[in-house]
Coordinates of N, CA, C and O in Angstrom, one line a residue:
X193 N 37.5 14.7 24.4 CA 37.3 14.6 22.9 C 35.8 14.4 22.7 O 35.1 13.5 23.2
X194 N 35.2 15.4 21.8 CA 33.6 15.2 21.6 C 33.8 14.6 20.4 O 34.4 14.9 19.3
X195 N 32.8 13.4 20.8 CA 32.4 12.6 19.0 C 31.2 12.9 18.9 O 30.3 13.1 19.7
X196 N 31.1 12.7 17.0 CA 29.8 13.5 16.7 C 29.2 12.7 16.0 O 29.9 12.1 15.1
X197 N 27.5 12.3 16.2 CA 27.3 11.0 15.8 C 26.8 11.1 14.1 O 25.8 11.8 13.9
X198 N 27.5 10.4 13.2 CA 27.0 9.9 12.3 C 26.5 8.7 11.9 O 27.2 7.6 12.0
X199 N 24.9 8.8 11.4 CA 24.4 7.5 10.9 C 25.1 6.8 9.6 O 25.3 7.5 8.6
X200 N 25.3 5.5 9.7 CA 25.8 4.3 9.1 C 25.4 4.6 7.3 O 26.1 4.3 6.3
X201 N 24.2 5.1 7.3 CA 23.4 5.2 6.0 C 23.8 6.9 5.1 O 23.9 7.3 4.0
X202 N 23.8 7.5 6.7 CA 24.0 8.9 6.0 C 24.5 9.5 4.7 O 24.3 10.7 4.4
X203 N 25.2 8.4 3.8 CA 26.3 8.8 2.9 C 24.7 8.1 1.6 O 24.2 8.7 0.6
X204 N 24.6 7.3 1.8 CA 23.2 6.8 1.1 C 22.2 7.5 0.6 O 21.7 7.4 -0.6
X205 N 21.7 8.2 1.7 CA 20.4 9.1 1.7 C 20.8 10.4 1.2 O 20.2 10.9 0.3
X206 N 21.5 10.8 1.6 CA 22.1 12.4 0.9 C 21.1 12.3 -0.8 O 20.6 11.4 -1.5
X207 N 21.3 13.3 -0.8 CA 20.4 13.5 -2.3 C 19.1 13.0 -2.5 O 18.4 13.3 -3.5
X208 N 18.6 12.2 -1.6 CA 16.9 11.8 -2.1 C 16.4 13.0 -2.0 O 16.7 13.9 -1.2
X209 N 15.6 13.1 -2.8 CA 14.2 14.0 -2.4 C 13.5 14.1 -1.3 O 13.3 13.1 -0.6
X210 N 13.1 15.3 -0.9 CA 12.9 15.3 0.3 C 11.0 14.8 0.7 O 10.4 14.7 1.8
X211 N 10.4 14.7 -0.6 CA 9.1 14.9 0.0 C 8.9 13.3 -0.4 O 9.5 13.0 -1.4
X212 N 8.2 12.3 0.3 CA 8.4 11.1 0.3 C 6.6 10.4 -0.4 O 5.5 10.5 0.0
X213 N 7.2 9.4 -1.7 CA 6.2 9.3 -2.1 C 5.2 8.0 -1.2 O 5.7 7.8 -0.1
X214 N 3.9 7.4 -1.5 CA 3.6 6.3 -0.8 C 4.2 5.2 -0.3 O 4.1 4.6 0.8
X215 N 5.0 5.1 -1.6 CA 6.0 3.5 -0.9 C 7.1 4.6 -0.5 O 7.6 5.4 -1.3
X216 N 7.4 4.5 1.0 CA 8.9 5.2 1.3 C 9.4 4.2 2.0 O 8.9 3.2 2.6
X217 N 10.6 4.7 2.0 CA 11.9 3.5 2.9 C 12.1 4.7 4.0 O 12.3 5.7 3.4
X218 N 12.2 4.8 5.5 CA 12.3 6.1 6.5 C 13.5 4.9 7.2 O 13.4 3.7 7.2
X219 N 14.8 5.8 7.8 CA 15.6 5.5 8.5 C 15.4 5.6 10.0 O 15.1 6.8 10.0
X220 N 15.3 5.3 10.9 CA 15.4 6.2 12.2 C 16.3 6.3 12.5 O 17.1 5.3 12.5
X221 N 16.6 7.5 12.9 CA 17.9 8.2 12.8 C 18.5 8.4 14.3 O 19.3 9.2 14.5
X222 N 18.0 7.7 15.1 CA 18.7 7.6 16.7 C 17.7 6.2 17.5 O 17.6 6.2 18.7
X223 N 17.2 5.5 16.9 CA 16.5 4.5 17.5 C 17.2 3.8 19.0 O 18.5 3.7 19.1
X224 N 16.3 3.5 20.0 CA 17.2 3.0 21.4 C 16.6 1.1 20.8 O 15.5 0.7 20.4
X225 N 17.6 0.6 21.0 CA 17.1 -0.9 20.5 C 17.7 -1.6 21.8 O 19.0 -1.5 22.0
X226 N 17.1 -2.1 22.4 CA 18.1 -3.8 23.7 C 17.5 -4.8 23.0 O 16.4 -5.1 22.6
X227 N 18.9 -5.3 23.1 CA 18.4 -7.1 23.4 C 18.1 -7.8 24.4 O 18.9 -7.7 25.3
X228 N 17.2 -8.6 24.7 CA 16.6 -9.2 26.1 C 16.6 -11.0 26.2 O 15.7 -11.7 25.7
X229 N 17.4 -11.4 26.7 CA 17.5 -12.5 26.8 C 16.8 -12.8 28.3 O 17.1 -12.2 29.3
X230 N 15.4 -13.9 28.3 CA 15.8 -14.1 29.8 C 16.3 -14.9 30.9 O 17.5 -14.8 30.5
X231 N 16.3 -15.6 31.7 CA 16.9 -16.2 32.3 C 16.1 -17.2 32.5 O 14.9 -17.0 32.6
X232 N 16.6 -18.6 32.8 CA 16.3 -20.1 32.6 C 15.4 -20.2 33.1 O 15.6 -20.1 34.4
X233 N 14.2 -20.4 32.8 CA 13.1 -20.8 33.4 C 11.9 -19.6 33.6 O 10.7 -19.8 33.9
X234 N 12.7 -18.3 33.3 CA 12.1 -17.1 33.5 C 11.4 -16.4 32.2 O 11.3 -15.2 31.9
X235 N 11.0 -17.5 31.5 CA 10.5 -16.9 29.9 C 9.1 -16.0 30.5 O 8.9 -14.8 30.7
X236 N 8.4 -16.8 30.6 CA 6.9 -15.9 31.0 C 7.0 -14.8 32.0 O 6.3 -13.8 32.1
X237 N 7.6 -15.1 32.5 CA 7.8 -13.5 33.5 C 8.4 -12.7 32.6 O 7.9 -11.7 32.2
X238 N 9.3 -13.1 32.2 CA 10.3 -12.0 31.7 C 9.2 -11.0 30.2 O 9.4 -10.0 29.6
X239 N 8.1 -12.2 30.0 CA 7.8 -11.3 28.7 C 6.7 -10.6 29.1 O 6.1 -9.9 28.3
X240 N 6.1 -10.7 30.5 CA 5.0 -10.0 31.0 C 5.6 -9.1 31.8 O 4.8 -8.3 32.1
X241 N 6.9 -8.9 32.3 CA 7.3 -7.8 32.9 C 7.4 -6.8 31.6 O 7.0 -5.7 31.7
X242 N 8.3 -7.4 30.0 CA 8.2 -6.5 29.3 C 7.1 -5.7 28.8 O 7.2 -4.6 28.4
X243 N 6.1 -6.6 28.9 CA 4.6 -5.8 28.5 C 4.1 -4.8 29.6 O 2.9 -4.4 29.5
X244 N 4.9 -4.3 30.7 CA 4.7 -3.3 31.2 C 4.8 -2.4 30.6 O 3.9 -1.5 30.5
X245 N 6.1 -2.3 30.1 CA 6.9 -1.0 29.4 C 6.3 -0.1 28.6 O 5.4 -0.5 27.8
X246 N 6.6 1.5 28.6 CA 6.1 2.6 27.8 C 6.5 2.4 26.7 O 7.5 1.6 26.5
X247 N 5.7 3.1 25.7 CA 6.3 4.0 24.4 C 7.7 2.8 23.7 O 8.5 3.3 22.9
X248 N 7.8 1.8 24.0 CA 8.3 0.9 23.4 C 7.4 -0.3 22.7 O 6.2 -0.5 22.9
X249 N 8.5 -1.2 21.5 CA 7.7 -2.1 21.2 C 8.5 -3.2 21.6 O 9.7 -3.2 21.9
X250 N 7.8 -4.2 21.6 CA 8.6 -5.8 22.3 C 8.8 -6.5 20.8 O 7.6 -6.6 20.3
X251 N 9.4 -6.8 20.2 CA 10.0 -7.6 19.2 C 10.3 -9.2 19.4 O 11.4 -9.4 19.9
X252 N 9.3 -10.6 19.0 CA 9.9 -11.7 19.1 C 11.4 -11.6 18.2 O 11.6 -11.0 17.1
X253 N 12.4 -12.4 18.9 CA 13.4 -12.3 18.4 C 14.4 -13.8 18.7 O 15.7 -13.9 18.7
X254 N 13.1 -14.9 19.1 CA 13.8 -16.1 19.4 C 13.4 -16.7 20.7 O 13.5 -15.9 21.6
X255 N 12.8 -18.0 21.1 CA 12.9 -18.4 22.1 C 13.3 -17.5 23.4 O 14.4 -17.1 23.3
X256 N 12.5 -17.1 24.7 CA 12.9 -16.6 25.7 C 14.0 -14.9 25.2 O 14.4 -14.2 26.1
X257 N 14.1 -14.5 23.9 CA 14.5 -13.4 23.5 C 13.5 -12.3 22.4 O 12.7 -12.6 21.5
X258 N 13.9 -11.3 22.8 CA 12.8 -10.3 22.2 C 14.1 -8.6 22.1 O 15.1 -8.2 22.8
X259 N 13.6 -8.4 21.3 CA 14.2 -7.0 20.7 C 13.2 -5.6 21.4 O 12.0 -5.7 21.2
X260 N 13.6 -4.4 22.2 CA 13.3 -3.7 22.6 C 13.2 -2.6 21.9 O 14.4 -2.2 22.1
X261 N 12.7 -1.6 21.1 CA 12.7 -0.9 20.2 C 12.0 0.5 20.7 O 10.8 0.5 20.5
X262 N 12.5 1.2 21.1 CA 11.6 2.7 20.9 C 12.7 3.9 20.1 O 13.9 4.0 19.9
X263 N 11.5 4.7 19.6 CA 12.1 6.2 19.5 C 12.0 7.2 19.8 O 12.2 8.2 19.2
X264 N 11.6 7.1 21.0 CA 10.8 8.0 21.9 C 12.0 7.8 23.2 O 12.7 8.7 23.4
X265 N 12.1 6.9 23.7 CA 12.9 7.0 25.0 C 14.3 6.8 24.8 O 14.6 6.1 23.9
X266 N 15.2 7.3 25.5 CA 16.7 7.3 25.5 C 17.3 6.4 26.0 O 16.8 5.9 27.0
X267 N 17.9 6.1 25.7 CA 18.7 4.8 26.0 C 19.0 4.1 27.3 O 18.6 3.0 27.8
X268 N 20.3 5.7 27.9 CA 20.1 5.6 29.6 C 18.7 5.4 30.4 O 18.6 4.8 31.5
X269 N 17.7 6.0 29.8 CA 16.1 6.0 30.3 C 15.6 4.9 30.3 O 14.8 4.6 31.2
X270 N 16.1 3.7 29.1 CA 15.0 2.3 29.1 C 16.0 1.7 29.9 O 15.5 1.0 30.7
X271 N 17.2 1.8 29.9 CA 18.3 0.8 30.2 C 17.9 0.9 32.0 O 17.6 -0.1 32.7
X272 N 17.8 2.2 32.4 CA 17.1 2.0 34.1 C 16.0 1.2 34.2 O 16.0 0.0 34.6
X273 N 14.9 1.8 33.7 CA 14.1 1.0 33.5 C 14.0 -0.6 33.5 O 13.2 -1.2 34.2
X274 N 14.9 -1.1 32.6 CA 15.0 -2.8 32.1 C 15.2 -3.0 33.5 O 14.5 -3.7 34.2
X275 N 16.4 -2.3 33.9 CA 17.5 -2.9 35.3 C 16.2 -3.1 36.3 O 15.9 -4.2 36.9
X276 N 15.5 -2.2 36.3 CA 14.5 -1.9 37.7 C 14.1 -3.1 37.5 O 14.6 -4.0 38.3
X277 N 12.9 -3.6 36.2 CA 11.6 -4.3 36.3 C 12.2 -5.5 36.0 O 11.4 -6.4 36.1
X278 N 13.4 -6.1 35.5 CA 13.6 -7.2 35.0 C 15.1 -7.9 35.8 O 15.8 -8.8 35.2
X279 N 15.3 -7.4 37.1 CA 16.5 -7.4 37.6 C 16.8 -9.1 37.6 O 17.9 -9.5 37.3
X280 N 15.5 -10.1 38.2 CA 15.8 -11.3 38.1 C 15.5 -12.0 36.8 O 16.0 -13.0 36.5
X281 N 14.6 -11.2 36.2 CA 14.3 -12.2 35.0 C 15.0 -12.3 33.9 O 15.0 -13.4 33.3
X282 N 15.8 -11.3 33.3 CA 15.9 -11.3 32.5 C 17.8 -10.2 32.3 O 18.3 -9.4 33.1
X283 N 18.5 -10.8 31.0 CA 19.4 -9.7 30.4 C 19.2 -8.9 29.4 O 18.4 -9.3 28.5
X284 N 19.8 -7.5 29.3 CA 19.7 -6.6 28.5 C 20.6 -6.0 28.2 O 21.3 -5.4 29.0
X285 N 20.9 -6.2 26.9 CA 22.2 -4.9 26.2 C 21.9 -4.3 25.2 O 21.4 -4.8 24.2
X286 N 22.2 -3.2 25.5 CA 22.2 -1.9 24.5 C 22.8 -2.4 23.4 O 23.9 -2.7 23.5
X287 N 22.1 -2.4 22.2 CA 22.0 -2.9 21.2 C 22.1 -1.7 20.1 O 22.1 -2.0 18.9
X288 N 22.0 -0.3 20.5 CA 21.2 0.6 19.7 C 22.1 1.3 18.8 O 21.6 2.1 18.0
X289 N 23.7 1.3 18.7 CA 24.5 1.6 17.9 C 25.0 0.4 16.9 O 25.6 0.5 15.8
X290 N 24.6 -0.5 17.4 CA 24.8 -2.0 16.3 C 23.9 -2.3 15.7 O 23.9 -3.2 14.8
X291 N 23.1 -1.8 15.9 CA 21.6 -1.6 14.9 C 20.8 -0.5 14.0 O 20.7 0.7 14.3
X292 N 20.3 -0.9 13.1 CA 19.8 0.2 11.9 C 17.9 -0.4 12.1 O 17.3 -1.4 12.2
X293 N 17.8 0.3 12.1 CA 16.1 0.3 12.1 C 15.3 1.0 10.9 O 15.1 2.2 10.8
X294 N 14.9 -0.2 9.8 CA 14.1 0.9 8.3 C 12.8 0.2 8.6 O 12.5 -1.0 9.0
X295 N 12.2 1.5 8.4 CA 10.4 1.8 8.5 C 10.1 1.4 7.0 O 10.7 2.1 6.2
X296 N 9.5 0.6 6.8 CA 9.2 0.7 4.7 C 7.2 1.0 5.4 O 6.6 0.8 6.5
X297 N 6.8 1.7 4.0 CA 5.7 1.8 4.1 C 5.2 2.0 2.6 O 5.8 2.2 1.6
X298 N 3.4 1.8 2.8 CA 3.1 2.1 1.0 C 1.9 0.7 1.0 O 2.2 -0.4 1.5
X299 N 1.0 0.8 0.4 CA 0.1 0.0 -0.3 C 0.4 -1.0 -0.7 O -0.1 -2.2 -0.6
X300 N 1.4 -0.5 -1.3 CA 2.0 -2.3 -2.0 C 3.2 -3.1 -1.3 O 3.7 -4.2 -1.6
X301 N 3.7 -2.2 -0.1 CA 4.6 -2.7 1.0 C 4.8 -4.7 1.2 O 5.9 -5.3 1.0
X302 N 3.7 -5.1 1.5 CA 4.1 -6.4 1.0 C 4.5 -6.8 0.2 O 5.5 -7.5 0.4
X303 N 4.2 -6.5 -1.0 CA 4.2 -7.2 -2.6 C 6.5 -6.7 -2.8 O 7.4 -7.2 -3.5
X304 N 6.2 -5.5 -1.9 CA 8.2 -5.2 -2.0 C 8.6 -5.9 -1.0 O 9.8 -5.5 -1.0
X305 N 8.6 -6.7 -0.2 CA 9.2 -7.1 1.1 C 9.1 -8.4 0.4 O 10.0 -9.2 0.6
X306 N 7.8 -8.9 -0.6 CA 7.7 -10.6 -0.5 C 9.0 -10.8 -1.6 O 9.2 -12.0 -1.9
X307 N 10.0 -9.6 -2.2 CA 11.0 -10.4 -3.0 C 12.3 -10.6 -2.3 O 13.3 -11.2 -2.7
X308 N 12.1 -9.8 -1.0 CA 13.6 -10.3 0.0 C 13.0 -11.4 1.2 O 13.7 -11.9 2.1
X309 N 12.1 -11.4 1.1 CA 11.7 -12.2 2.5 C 10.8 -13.8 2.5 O 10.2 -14.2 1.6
X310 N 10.8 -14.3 3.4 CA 10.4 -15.7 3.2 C 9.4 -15.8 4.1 O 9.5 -16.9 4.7
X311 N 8.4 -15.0 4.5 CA 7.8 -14.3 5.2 C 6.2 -14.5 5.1 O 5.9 -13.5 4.4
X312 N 5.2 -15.1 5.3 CA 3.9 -14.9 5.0 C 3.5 -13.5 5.5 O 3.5 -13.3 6.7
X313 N 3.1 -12.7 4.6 CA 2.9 -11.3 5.1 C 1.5 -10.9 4.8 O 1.3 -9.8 4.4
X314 N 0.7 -11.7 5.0 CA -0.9 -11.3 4.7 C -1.1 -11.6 6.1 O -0.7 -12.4 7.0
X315 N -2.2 -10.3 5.9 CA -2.8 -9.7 7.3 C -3.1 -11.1 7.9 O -2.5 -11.2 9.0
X316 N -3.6 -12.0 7.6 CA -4.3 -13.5 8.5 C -3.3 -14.1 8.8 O -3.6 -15.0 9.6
X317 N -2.0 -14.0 8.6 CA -1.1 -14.3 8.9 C 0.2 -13.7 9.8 O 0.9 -14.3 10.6
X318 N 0.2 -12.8 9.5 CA 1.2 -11.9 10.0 C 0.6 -10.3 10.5 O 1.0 -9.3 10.0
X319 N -0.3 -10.4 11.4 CA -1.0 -9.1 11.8 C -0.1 -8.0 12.5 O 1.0 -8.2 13.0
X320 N -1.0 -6.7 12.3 CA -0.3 -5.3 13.1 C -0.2 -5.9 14.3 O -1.2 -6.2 15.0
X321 N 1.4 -6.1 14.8 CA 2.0 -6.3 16.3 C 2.7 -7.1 16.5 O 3.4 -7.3 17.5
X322 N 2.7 -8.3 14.9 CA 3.4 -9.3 14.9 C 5.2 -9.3 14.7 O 5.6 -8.5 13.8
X323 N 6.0 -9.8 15.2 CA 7.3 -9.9 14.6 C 7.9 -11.1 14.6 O 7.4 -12.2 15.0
X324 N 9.0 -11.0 14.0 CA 9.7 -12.5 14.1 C 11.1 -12.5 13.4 O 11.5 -11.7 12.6
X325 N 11.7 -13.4 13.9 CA 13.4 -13.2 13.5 C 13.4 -13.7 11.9 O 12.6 -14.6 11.6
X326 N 14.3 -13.2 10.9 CA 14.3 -13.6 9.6 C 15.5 -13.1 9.2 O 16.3 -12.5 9.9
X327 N 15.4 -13.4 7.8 CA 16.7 -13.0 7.0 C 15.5 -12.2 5.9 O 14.3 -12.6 5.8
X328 N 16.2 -10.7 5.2 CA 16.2 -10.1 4.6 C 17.5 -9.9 3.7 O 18.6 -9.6 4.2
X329 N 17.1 -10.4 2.0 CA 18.0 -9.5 1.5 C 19.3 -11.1 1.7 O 20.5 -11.2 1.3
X330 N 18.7 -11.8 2.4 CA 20.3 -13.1 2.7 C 20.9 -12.3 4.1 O 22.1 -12.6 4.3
X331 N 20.2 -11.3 5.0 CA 21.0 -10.8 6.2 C 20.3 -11.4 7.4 O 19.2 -12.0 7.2
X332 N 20.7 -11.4 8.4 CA 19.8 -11.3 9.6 C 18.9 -10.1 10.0 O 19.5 -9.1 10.3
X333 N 18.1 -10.2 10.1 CA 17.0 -9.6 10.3 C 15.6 -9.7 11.3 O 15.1 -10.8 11.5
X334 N 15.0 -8.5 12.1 CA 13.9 -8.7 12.8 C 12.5 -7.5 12.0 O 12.3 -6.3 11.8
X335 N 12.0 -8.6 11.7 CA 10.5 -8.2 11.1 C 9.5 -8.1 11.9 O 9.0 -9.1 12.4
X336 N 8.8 -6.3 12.1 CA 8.0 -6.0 12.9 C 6.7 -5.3 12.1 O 7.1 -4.3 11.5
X337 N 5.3 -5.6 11.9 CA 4.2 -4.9 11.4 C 3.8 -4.3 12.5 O 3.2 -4.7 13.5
X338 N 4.3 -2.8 12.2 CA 3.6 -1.8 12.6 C 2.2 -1.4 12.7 O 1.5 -1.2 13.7
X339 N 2.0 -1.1 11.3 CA 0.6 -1.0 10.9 C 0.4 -1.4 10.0 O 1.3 -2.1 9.5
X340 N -0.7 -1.3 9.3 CA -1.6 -2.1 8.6 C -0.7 -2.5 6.8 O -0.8 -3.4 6.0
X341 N 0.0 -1.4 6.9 CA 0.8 -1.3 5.4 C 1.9 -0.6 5.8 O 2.4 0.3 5.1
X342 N 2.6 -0.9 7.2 CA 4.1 -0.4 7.8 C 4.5 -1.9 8.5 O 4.0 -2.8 9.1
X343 N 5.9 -1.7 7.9 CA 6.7 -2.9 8.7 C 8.2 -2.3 8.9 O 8.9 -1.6 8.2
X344 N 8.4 -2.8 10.1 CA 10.2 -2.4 10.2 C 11.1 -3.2 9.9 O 10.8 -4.4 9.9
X345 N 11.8 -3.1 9.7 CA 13.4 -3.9 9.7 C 14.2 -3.6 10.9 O 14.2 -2.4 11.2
X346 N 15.1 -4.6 11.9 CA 16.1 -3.9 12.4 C 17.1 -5.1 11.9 O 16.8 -6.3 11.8
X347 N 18.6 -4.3 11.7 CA 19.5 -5.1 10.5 C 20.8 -5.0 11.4 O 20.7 -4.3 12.4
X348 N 21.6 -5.4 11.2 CA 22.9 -5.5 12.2 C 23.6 -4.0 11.4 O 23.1 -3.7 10.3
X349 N 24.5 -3.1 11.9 CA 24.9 -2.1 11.1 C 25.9 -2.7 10.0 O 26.1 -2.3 8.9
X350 N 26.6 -3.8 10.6 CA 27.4 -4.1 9.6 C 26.8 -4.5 7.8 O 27.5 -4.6 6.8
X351 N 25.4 -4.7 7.9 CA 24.7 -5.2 6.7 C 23.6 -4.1 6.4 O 22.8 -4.2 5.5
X352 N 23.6 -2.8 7.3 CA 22.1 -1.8 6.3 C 22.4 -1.6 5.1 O 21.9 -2.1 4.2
X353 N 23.8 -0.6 5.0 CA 23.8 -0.4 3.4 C 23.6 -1.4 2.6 O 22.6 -1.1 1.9
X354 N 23.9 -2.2 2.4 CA 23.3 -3.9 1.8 C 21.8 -3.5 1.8 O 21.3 -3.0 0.8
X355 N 21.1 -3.8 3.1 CA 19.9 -4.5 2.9 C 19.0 -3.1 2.5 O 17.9 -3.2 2.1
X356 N 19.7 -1.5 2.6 CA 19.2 -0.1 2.3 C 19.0 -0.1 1.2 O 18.1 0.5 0.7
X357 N 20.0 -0.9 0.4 CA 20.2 -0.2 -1.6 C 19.8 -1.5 -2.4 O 20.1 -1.5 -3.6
X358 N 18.8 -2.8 -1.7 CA 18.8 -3.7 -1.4 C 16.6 -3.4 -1.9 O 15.9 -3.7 -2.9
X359 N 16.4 -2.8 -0.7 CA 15.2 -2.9 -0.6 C 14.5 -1.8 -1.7 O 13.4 -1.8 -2.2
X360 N 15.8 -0.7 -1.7 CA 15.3 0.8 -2.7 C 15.0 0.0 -4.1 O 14.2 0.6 -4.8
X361 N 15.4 -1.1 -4.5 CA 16.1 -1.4 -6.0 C 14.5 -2.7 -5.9 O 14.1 -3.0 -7.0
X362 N 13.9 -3.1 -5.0 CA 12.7 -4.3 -4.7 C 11.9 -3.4 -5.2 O 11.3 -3.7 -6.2
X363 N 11.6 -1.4 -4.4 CA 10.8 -0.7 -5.0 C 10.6 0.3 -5.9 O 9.6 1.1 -6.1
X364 N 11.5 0.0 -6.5 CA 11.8 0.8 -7.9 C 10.3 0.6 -8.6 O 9.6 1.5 -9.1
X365 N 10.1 -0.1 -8.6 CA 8.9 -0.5 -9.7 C 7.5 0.1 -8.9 O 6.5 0.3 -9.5
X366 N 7.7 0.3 -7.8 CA 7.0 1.6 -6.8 C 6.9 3.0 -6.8 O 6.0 3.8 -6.5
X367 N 8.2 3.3 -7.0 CA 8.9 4.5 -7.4 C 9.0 5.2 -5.4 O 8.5 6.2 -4.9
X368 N 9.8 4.0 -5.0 CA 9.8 4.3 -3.5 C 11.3 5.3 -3.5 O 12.3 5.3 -4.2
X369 N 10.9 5.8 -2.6 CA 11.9 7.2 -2.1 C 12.3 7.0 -0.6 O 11.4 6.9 0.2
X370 N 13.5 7.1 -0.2 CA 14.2 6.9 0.9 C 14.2 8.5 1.8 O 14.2 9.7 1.3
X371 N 14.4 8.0 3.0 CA 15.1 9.3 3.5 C 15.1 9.0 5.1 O 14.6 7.9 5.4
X372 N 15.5 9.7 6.2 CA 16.0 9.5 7.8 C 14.2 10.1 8.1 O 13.7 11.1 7.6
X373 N 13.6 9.2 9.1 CA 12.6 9.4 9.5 C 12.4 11.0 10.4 O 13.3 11.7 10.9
X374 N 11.2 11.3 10.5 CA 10.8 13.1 10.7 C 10.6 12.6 11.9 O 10.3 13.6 12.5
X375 N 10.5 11.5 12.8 CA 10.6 11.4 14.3 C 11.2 11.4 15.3 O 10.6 11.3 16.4

């Protein structure tokens, strides 16, 4: 039996416009996400073996846990990977079908995130690279600054449509435009 993957949001996005103004909301539309717990006593290894890793980003996500995020590598690909470099330190599970990952971006990107989030989001505070576990919107939530006026969300799937029609409605007064990321 072949299954054919549809994204959680897909029914959401249909109809936006396709050309995306400054504030946009981008989905990623196959993101590989693990969770990494690591093992007792093994915090500091376990987060400097993570900082080996390619074309991923390392997400704080709690005490001795961190969120694994790329869009670049495949799932089977990081999941070898983890096993190889982190065999004693740490656990990993694929995370990446129970998770929705929104890119928000735009100039005034703070000023839309500061009405769901409880968050100090000024650069002296929360710099490009920073993350941390939170509630968006009243969900659970992992908050990552990408760049300078980019932050991600990753949201449990059972809560994107929520926190998707959630964040569009924060930038209305932006005139932000949604759509599944071109990556």
């Amino acid at each position: 039996m072949n299954y054919v993957h549809r994204h959680v949001l897909e029914d959401l996005i249909t109809g936006f416009e396709g050309r995306s103004n400054p504030h946009h909301l981008a989905v990623l539309k196959r993101p590989t996400v693990f969770s990494i717990l690591a093992r007792p006593g093994r915090e500091m290894d376990a987060r400097a073996a993570l900082g080996y890793l390619q074309d991923v980003s390392v997400r704080i996500s709690g005490p001795g846990e961190w969120l694994v995020v790329s869009e670049d590598v495949a799932i089977e690909n990081l999941a070898r990977t983890l096993q190889s470099s982190g065999f004693e330190l740490f656990d990993a599970v694929d995370q990446s079908d129970g998770r929705v990952v929104l890119r928000l971006s735009g100039p005034q990107v703070r000023k839309i995130l500061a009405k769901c989030l409880a968050v100090d989001l000024h650069a002296d505070a929360f710099p490009v690279g920073a993350s941390t576990a939170t509630q968006c919107c009243h969900a659970a939530a992992n908050l990552a600054r990408t760049d300078y006026d980019t932050f991600e969300l990753v949201v449990s799937r059972s809560f994107a449509g929520f926190v998707f029609e959630e964040i569009l409605e924060m930038g209305r007064e932006f005139a932000m435009t949604a759509g599944f990321s071109a990556g």
